[in-house]
C-alpha atoms as one frame of an Amber mdcrd trajectory, in Angstrom:
protein
  -0.069  -0.190   0.038   1.493   3.360  -0.583   1.542   6.096   1.718  -0.903
   8.173  -0.243  -3.280   5.429  -0.155  -2.973   4.721   3.846  -3.765   8.379
   4.791  -6.536   8.463   2.114  -8.213   5.444   3.955  -7.889   7.712   7.242
 -10.581   9.854   5.609 -12.485   7.484   3.886 -16.457   7.479   4.123 -19.280
   7.161   2.329 -21.341  10.311   3.247 -25.419  10.469   3.646 -27.890  13.041
   3.954 -26.954  13.723   7.548 -23.807  14.535   7.021 -24.564  17.838   5.648
 -24.587  19.442   8.785 -20.887  18.738   9.826 -20.241  20.267   6.183 -22.236
  23.504   7.096 -20.643  23.933  10.526 -17.211  23.300   9.388 -17.959  25.894
   6.531 -19.140  28.262   8.721 -15.842  28.186  10.481 -13.376  29.021   7.883
 -16.072  31.632   6.428 -16.393  33.613  10.326 -12.492  33.161  10.297 -11.880
  34.596   6.760 -14.387  37.625   7.766 -12.588  38.583  10.903  -9.159  37.789
  10.865  -6.781  40.649  11.559  -3.077  41.314  10.673  -2.150  40.801  14.570
  -4.006  37.163  14.542  -0.857  36.024  11.949   1.961  34.401  14.025   4.573
  34.614  11.485   6.529  37.941  11.624  10.264  36.735  10.140   9.277  38.408
   6.628   7.303  41.718   7.117   4.613  40.059   5.123   1.668  39.535   7.704
  -0.876  41.688   5.763  -0.059  39.529   3.013  -0.607  36.429   4.753  -3.781
  37.311   6.361  -5.044  37.898   2.744  -3.727  34.759   1.641  -5.758  32.906
   4.413  -8.742  35.065   3.781  -8.953  33.725   0.295  -7.847  30.251   0.866
 -10.707  30.021   3.969 -13.656  31.415   1.723 -12.496  28.894  -0.864 -12.415
  25.861   1.071 -15.802  26.940   2.535 -17.489  27.608  -0.521 -16.925  23.940
  -1.525 -18.119  22.450   1.894 -20.862  24.649   1.406 -21.938  22.925  -1.946
 -21.524  19.476  -0.530 -23.479  20.179   2.241 -26.501  21.499  -0.351 -25.863
  18.199  -2.349 -26.178  16.105   0.606 -28.940  17.918   2.558 -31.141  17.266
  -0.773 -30.054  13.603  -0.908 -27.568  13.621  -3.298 -24.361  11.459  -3.776
 -21.048  13.844  -3.198 -18.921  10.780  -3.310 -17.748   9.570  -7.040 -18.050
   6.471  -8.859 -15.308   3.887  -8.767 -12.970   3.444 -11.987 -14.468   0.498
 -14.114 -18.052   1.043 -12.860 -20.988   2.295 -14.664 -24.098   3.728 -13.369
 -27.123   3.517 -15.208 -27.937   7.130 -14.361 -25.744  10.264 -14.918 -24.602
  12.698 -11.729 -26.036  14.394  -9.890 -27.656  11.275  -8.799 -29.515  10.246
  -5.369 -27.959   8.596  -2.512 -30.958   6.428  -2.687 -30.880   5.370  -6.268
 -27.360   4.143  -6.195 -25.335   0.842  -5.195 -22.869   2.291  -2.963 -20.637
  -0.589  -3.972 -20.302   1.210  -7.392 -19.168   4.568  -5.442 -15.897   5.365
  -3.874 -15.089   6.040  -0.185 -12.057   7.913  -0.596 -12.912  10.331  -3.297
 -15.618  13.113  -3.797 -16.683  15.169  -6.781 -14.698  18.447  -7.413 -15.827
  22.250  -6.654 -16.190  22.484 -10.535 -18.260  19.325 -10.958 -20.600  20.795
  -8.227 -21.040  23.937  -9.655 -21.955  22.458 -12.947 -24.836  20.854 -11.993
 -25.898  22.997  -9.270 -28.738  23.994 -11.082 -30.214  20.697 -11.655 -30.718
  20.199  -7.968 -31.677  23.917  -6.467 -33.798  26.915  -8.131 -31.925  29.923
  -7.150 -34.380  32.056  -9.218 -33.589  35.814  -9.559 -30.108  35.073  -7.494
 -28.710  32.480  -9.855 -26.281  34.534 -11.633 -25.189  36.335  -8.335 -24.314
  32.803  -6.372 -22.852  31.392  -9.194 -20.294  34.515  -9.799 -19.492  34.467
  -5.986 -18.662  30.906  -5.817 -16.807  30.836  -9.063 -14.588  33.836  -7.660
 -14.267  31.928  -4.453 -12.717  28.827  -6.497 -10.268  30.665  -8.442  -9.513
  32.159  -4.691  -8.778  28.517  -3.538  -6.997  27.097  -6.407  -4.481  29.956
  -6.849  -3.973  30.118  -3.235  -3.983  26.464  -2.400  -1.383  26.258  -5.163
   1.146  29.044  -5.872   2.624  31.777  -3.933   2.135  35.357  -5.552   3.342
  38.364  -3.288   1.209  40.718  -5.208  -2.184  40.971  -7.187  -4.481  43.414
  -8.586  -6.440  43.513  -6.164 -10.168  44.240  -6.595 -12.444  44.609  -3.410
 -15.470  43.936  -5.430 -14.611  40.316  -5.623 -15.173  40.061  -2.082 -18.444
  41.723  -1.803 -19.447  39.229  -4.969 -18.587  36.079  -2.832 -20.547  37.734
   0.163 -23.604  38.113  -2.218 -23.266  34.896  -3.450 -23.154  33.299  -0.274
 -25.959  35.299   1.396 -28.139  34.205  -1.769 -26.940  30.625  -1.607 -28.395
  30.386   2.247 -31.323  32.040   1.646 -32.384  29.275  -0.930 -30.346  26.196
   0.123 -30.480  26.843   4.432 -33.525  28.968   4.556 -31.320  30.935   6.935
 -30.637  34.979   6.880 -26.853  35.663   6.567 -25.046  38.441   7.228 -21.561
  38.704   6.009 -18.956  41.043   5.030 -15.226  40.136   5.152 -13.212  43.242
   6.729 -10.324  43.866   3.701  -9.160  47.568   4.850  -8.188  49.122   7.808
 -11.274  49.785  10.411 -13.420  47.348   7.932 -16.193  45.946  10.292 -16.464
  42.224   9.805 -19.756  40.625   9.809 -20.749  37.215  10.174 -24.425  36.480
  11.581 -26.693  33.546  10.438 -30.691  33.813  11.428 -33.313  31.433  10.388
 -36.315  32.789   7.975 -39.485  31.622   8.046 -40.271  30.689   4.146 -38.761
  27.575   2.610 -36.351  26.926   0.019 -37.311  25.981  -3.549 -36.083  22.576
  -4.403 -36.259  21.005  -7.672 -36.566  17.105  -7.957
């Protein structure tokens, strides 16, 4: 057994509907941290790049949170997040319901990617007027995660609107998927107030089956 296989087996799990709660709560930890983390919270000081490292961590945490939220959405609505095993064929295409597939045909060590989940999100949720807002925010977050997780770039063409678009996308997502009113603001500039608060709404979300 390779060391990669050994470590993957430590995480192996076939995810069920009820697992959506831990995905959501973990995503909220990352979101709240991304919103509120300050330069003084960065302990690494030897290179004088505390502000840059703070911003890197914000973007990385936002991207991780959005992938976890997507998986929470799929699971909450009964859809599978585990990939199909190599060499196995299902008689239905992704996205498919957990109850409709033979679990022996699915991998317990790998899940569908951020991009896979985004491509099929409209098949399981009707976001109505928020469709483009959600799509834009989550796709920005995906790039944040991919770039910060794979490269180190000291300077970039910073655009604060990227963070506002992500906030609006996640807020729209919460309204429809979780029936919750999310107040979210990522603190970027000096003196900018960070906000993270979740309140249950009375209306119900719209689902497509």
